[in-house]
Short mmCIF file of C-alpha atoms and ligand atoms in Angstrom, two decimals:
data_model
loop_
_atom_site.label_atom_id
_atom_site.label_comp_id
_atom_site.label_asym_id
_atom_site.label_seq_id
_atom_site.Cartn_x
_atom_site.Cartn_y
_atom_site.Cartn_z
CA MET A 861 -8.90 29.92 8.16
CA ARG A 862 -9.31 26.18 8.61
CA PHE A 863 -7.51 23.10 7.30
CA ALA A 864 -8.08 19.36 6.94
CA SER A 865 -6.34 16.34 5.46
CA LEU A 866 -7.57 13.82 2.89
CA GLY A 867 -4.96 11.35 4.09
CA SER A 868 -1.32 11.44 5.15
CA GLY A 869 1.49 8.91 4.95
CA SER A 870 3.73 7.17 2.45
CA GLN A 871 0.70 5.92 0.46
CA GLY A 872 -0.60 9.40 -0.34
CA ASN A 873 -0.93 12.94 0.96
CA ALA A 874 -3.30 15.86 0.40
CA LEU A 875 -4.19 18.78 2.65
CA VAL A 876 -6.95 21.36 2.14
CA VAL A 877 -6.48 24.93 3.33
CA ASP A 878 -9.66 27.00 3.40
CA ALA A 879 -9.52 30.76 3.89
CA GLY A 880 -13.23 31.32 3.25
CA GLU A 881 -13.26 32.64 -0.31
CA THR A 882 -10.15 30.69 -1.28
CA LYS A 883 -9.56 26.95 -0.92
CA VAL A 884 -6.34 25.28 -2.03
CA LEU A 885 -5.05 21.73 -2.01
CA VAL A 886 -1.46 20.97 -1.01
CA ASP A 887 -0.35 17.90 -2.99
CA CYS A 888 -2.56 15.09 -4.21
CA GLY A 889 -1.18 11.58 -3.87
CA PHE A 890 -4.61 10.05 -4.52
CA SER A 891 -6.55 9.13 -7.65
CA THR A 892 -9.16 11.62 -8.83
CA ARG A 893 -11.92 9.28 -7.69
CA MET A 894 -10.46 8.89 -4.22
CA ALA A 895 -9.60 12.59 -3.89
CA THR A 896 -13.10 13.71 -4.87
CA ALA A 897 -14.67 11.17 -2.48
CA ARG A 898 -12.46 12.42 0.36
CA LEU A 899 -13.16 16.07 -0.48
CA ALA A 900 -16.88 15.23 -0.31
CA ARG A 901 -16.30 13.60 3.08
CA LEU A 902 -15.09 17.03 4.23
CA GLY A 903 -18.12 18.75 2.73
CA THR A 904 -16.22 20.32 -0.15
CA CYS A 905 -15.41 19.53 -3.80
CA ALA A 906 -12.71 19.88 -6.44
CA GLU A 907 -14.69 22.63 -8.24
CA ASP A 908 -14.06 24.85 -5.21
CA LEU A 909 -10.26 24.58 -5.37
CA ALA A 910 -8.43 27.70 -6.54
CA ALA A 911 -5.07 25.92 -6.84
CA ILE A 912 -3.10 22.77 -6.19
CA LEU A 913 0.28 23.56 -4.59
CA VAL A 914 2.84 20.80 -5.06
CA THR A 915 5.69 20.24 -2.61
CA HIS A 916 7.80 17.81 -4.67
CA GLU A 917 7.62 15.08 -7.29
CA HIS A 918 7.45 11.95 -5.12
CA GLY A 919 4.44 9.81 -5.97
CA ASP A 920 2.80 10.06 -2.55
CA HIS A 921 2.45 13.82 -3.24
CA VAL A 922 2.06 14.18 -6.99
CA ALA A 923 0.47 10.96 -8.29
CA GLY A 924 -3.01 12.45 -8.60
CA VAL A 925 -2.18 16.14 -9.13
CA PHE A 926 -2.28 16.39 -12.90
CA SER A 927 -5.38 14.29 -13.47
CA LEU A 928 -7.37 16.17 -10.81
CA ALA A 929 -6.08 19.53 -12.08
CA GLY A 930 -6.84 18.63 -15.71
CA ARG A 931 -10.31 17.33 -15.00
CA TYR A 932 -11.37 20.37 -12.95
CA ARG A 933 -9.15 23.02 -14.64
CA ILE A 934 -7.26 23.85 -11.47
CA PRO A 935 -3.93 25.68 -11.83
CA VAL A 936 -0.92 23.83 -10.40
CA TYR A 937 1.81 25.75 -8.56
CA LEU A 938 5.25 24.16 -8.32
CA THR A 939 8.96 24.93 -8.48
CA HIS A 940 10.88 24.66 -11.73
CA GLY A 941 12.71 21.56 -10.47
CA THR A 942 9.52 19.83 -9.35
CA HIS A 943 7.91 20.67 -12.68
CA ALA A 944 10.87 19.26 -14.61
CA ALA A 945 10.83 16.05 -12.59
CA ALA A 946 7.06 15.56 -12.32
CA ALA A 947 6.12 16.55 -15.85
CA ARG A 948 8.72 14.37 -17.56
CA GLY A 949 7.08 12.18 -20.17
CA ARG A 950 3.60 13.63 -19.63
CA SER A 951 1.56 15.35 -22.28
CA GLY A 952 -1.53 17.52 -22.09
CA LEU A 953 -0.53 19.02 -18.75
CA PRO A 954 -2.95 21.39 -17.04
CA GLU A 955 -1.94 25.01 -16.41
CA CYS A 956 1.31 25.06 -14.39
CA ARG A 957 2.57 28.19 -12.63
CA LEU A 958 6.25 28.06 -11.74
CA ILE A 959 7.14 29.48 -8.34
CA ASP A 960 10.36 30.62 -6.71
CA GLY A 961 10.97 28.52 -3.61
CA HIS A 962 11.82 31.62 -1.58
CA ALA A 963 9.21 34.08 -2.90
CA PRO A 964 5.77 34.48 -1.29
CA PHE A 965 2.79 34.66 -3.66
CA ALA A 966 -0.95 35.13 -3.38
CA VAL A 967 -3.76 32.74 -4.32
CA GLY A 968 -7.01 34.65 -3.87
CA CYS A 969 -7.06 35.83 -0.27
CA LEU A 970 -4.32 33.42 0.84
CA GLU A 971 -0.72 34.53 1.17
CA VAL A 972 1.50 31.53 0.46
CA GLN A 973 5.10 31.37 1.60
CA PRO A 974 7.07 28.51 0.08
CA PHE A 975 10.32 27.47 1.74
CA PRO A 976 13.00 25.01 0.57
CA VAL A 977 13.58 21.81 2.55
CA PRO A 978 16.38 19.23 2.53
CA HIS A 979 14.78 16.19 0.88
CA ASP A 980 15.90 13.86 -1.88
CA ALA A 981 13.87 15.47 -4.66
CA ARG A 982 14.81 17.99 -7.39
CA GLU A 983 13.62 21.24 -5.81
CA PRO A 984 11.36 20.44 -2.85
CA VAL A 985 9.50 23.10 -0.89
CA GLN A 986 6.95 23.19 1.90
CA TYR A 987 4.44 25.97 2.54
CA ALA A 988 3.20 28.38 5.19
CA PHE A 989 -0.17 30.11 4.74
CA SER A 990 -1.63 33.33 6.04
CA ASP A 991 -5.05 34.93 5.62
CA GLY A 992 -3.88 38.11 7.32
CA ALA A 993 -5.17 37.01 10.72
CA HIS A 994 -3.74 33.53 11.19
CA ARG A 995 -0.81 31.50 10.02
CA LEU A 996 -0.55 27.78 9.24
CA GLY A 997 2.79 26.05 8.73
CA VAL A 998 3.16 22.71 6.97
CA LEU A 999 6.33 20.63 7.03
CA THR A 1000 6.63 17.08 5.75
CA ASP A 1001 9.34 15.32 3.76
CA SER A 1002 12.31 17.04 5.31
CA GLY A 1003 15.39 15.06 6.27
CA SER A 1004 16.72 17.66 8.67
CA ILE A 1005 15.98 21.04 10.16
CA THR A 1006 17.47 24.26 8.80
CA PRO A 1007 17.55 27.69 10.47
CA HIS A 1008 15.27 28.94 7.68
CA ILE A 1009 12.65 26.28 8.52
CA VAL A 1010 12.78 27.34 12.19
CA ASP A 1011 12.23 30.99 11.15
CA VAL A 1012 9.34 30.31 8.78
CA LEU A 1013 7.46 28.08 11.23
CA GLY A 1014 7.75 30.55 14.11
CA LEU A 1015 4.59 32.22 15.46
CA CYS A 1016 2.23 29.92 13.56
CA ASP A 1017 -1.31 29.40 14.91
CA ALA A 1018 -1.25 25.85 13.59
CA LEU A 1019 1.43 23.40 12.53
CA VAL A 1020 1.26 20.19 10.54
CA LEU A 1021 4.55 18.51 11.26
CA GLU A 1022 6.17 15.38 9.89
CA CYS A 1023 6.75 12.57 12.37
CA ASN A 1024 7.78 9.96 9.84
CA HIS A 1025 9.36 7.31 12.01
CA ASP A 1026 10.60 6.26 15.38
CA GLN A 1027 14.37 5.74 15.25
CA GLY A 1028 14.23 2.45 17.13
CA LEU A 1029 11.40 1.00 15.06
CA LEU A 1030 13.14 1.98 11.82
CA ALA A 1031 16.45 0.45 12.93
CA ALA A 1032 14.70 -2.80 13.90
CA SER A 1033 12.46 -2.94 10.80
CA ARG A 1034 12.80 -5.37 7.91
CA TYR A 1035 13.63 -2.52 5.51
CA PRO A 1036 16.88 -3.04 3.57
CA THR A 1037 19.88 -1.11 4.90
CA HIS A 1038 20.05 1.33 1.96
CA LEU A 1039 16.40 2.29 2.50
CA LYS A 1040 16.90 2.74 6.26
CA ARG A 1041 19.85 5.02 5.47
CA ARG A 1042 17.82 7.03 2.96
CA ILE A 1043 14.90 7.55 5.32
CA ALA A 1044 17.07 8.47 8.32
CA GLY A 1045 19.50 10.58 6.25
CA ARG A 1046 19.77 14.36 6.03
CA PHE A 1047 17.64 14.34 2.87
CA GLY A 1048 15.13 11.75 4.06
CA HIS A 1049 12.37 12.14 6.60
CA LEU A 1050 11.98 13.61 10.09
CA GLU A 1051 11.75 11.15 12.95
CA ASN A 1052 9.75 11.83 16.11
CA GLY A 1053 12.76 13.14 18.04
CA GLN A 1054 13.74 15.57 15.27
CA ALA A 1055 10.19 16.89 15.06
CA ALA A 1056 10.22 17.37 18.84
CA ALA A 1057 13.59 19.15 18.66
CA LEU A 1058 12.23 21.46 15.96
CA LEU A 1059 9.27 22.36 18.18
CA GLN A 1060 11.67 23.34 20.94
CA GLN A 1061 13.40 25.74 18.56
CA VAL A 1062 10.37 27.45 17.00
CA ASP A 1063 8.31 30.15 18.65
CA THR A 1064 5.10 28.31 19.59
CA ARG A 1065 3.45 31.09 21.60
CA ARG A 1066 0.49 31.33 19.21
CA LEU A 1067 0.03 27.62 18.60
CA GLN A 1068 -3.62 26.44 18.66
CA HIS A 1069 -3.27 23.22 16.70
CA LEU A 1070 -0.48 20.73 16.25
CA VAL A 1071 -0.93 17.71 14.00
CA ALA A 1072 1.69 15.00 13.49
CA ALA A 1073 1.70 13.91 9.84
CA HIS A 1074 3.28 11.59 7.26
CA LEU A 1075 3.66 8.78 9.81
CA SER A 1076 5.13 5.55 8.50
CA GLN A 1077 2.62 2.79 9.13
CA GLU A 1078 5.52 0.37 9.48
CA ASN A 1079 8.05 2.37 11.46
CA ASN A 1080 5.99 4.59 13.73
CA ARG A 1081 2.99 4.52 16.07
CA PRO A 1082 0.59 7.43 16.62
CA ARG A 1083 1.14 7.38 20.38
CA LEU A 1084 4.95 7.55 20.00
CA ALA A 1085 4.67 10.60 17.74
CA ALA A 1086 2.14 12.30 20.05
CA ALA A 1087 4.25 11.55 23.13
CA ALA A 1088 7.40 13.03 21.56
CA LEU A 1089 5.64 16.24 20.51
CA ALA A 1090 3.76 16.56 23.82
CA THR A 1091 7.00 16.27 25.77
CA ALA A 1092 8.60 18.98 23.64
CA LEU A 1093 5.66 21.34 24.14
CA GLY A 1094 4.95 20.38 27.74
CA CYS A 1095 1.31 19.65 26.91
CA ASP A 1096 -1.06 16.71 27.20
CA GLU A 1097 -0.65 13.95 24.59
CA ASP A 1098 -4.36 14.10 23.82
CA TRP A 1099 -3.96 17.68 22.63
CA ILE A 1100 -1.74 16.56 19.73
CA GLY A 1101 -3.55 15.49 16.57
CA VAL A 1102 -2.22 12.62 14.49
CA ALA A 1103 -3.07 12.41 10.78
CA ASP A 1104 -3.65 8.95 9.39
CA GLN A 1105 -3.35 7.41 5.97
CA ASP A 1106 -7.01 6.70 5.30
CA GLY A 1107 -8.82 9.22 7.45
CA GLY A 1108 -6.44 12.18 7.28
CA PHE A 1109 -7.97 14.51 9.83
CA ASP A 1110 -11.14 16.57 10.04
CA TRP A 1111 -11.33 20.38 9.78
CA ARG A 1112 -9.42 22.34 12.36
CA GLN A 1113 -10.48 25.97 12.69
CA LEU A 1114 -8.14 28.81 13.59
CA ILE A 1115 -9.76 31.37 15.86
ZN1 ZN B 258 6.14 11.97 1.22
ZN1 ZN B 259 9.16 12.81 -0.47
#
């Protein structure tokens, strides 16, 4: 299994998970043109996608999902709440498969485990993936950590983990107070210290890859996120990957 990102941050997110015979996209916050160009950059294409798995209805995750899915006839997997919120006012939707946020399901040779997260959307989930040999856990857009999140992300071979903001930079930013409260709240986004605290709670014995994701360009810095996670793991900062808005990150292979 390997994984890569088309881009990550508040302007758009999309992650490709490739288990050999089965490739899926998690979210698509990019236009069809941009998504296909970025898939090509990774040596793949939309025709190869077996599914688009949606985490929640916020634009940075769902803006490009339905047009990409419609154009290439890709089934879209999402919770009932996300479907209700994201599909409102749209017609001619592509095939949508409603999922239970607690029930694992299969897409080709990938086992997908959705798990609910505290975020200010209708029915948000994040996903963990297994091909039988390796496990990848993805967590962005979570305002706080739950015991269930700690369980699901344990013993992963790779983690993509939200480091949305640095507390100090957010507090000092020019964002209006209500927005600062929303971002830092229990249903907002994880800051570097929370992501680090999560890492200290999960079983990281099998971890081969750790990528910080969904960084705010305004309220975080890649080196702050990497430093927080490296301190929590007791590893070198250079070992931590940091996803960026335009470049995402290149393929990472699980061995
Ligand atoms: Zn987001
Ligand atoms: Zn969100």
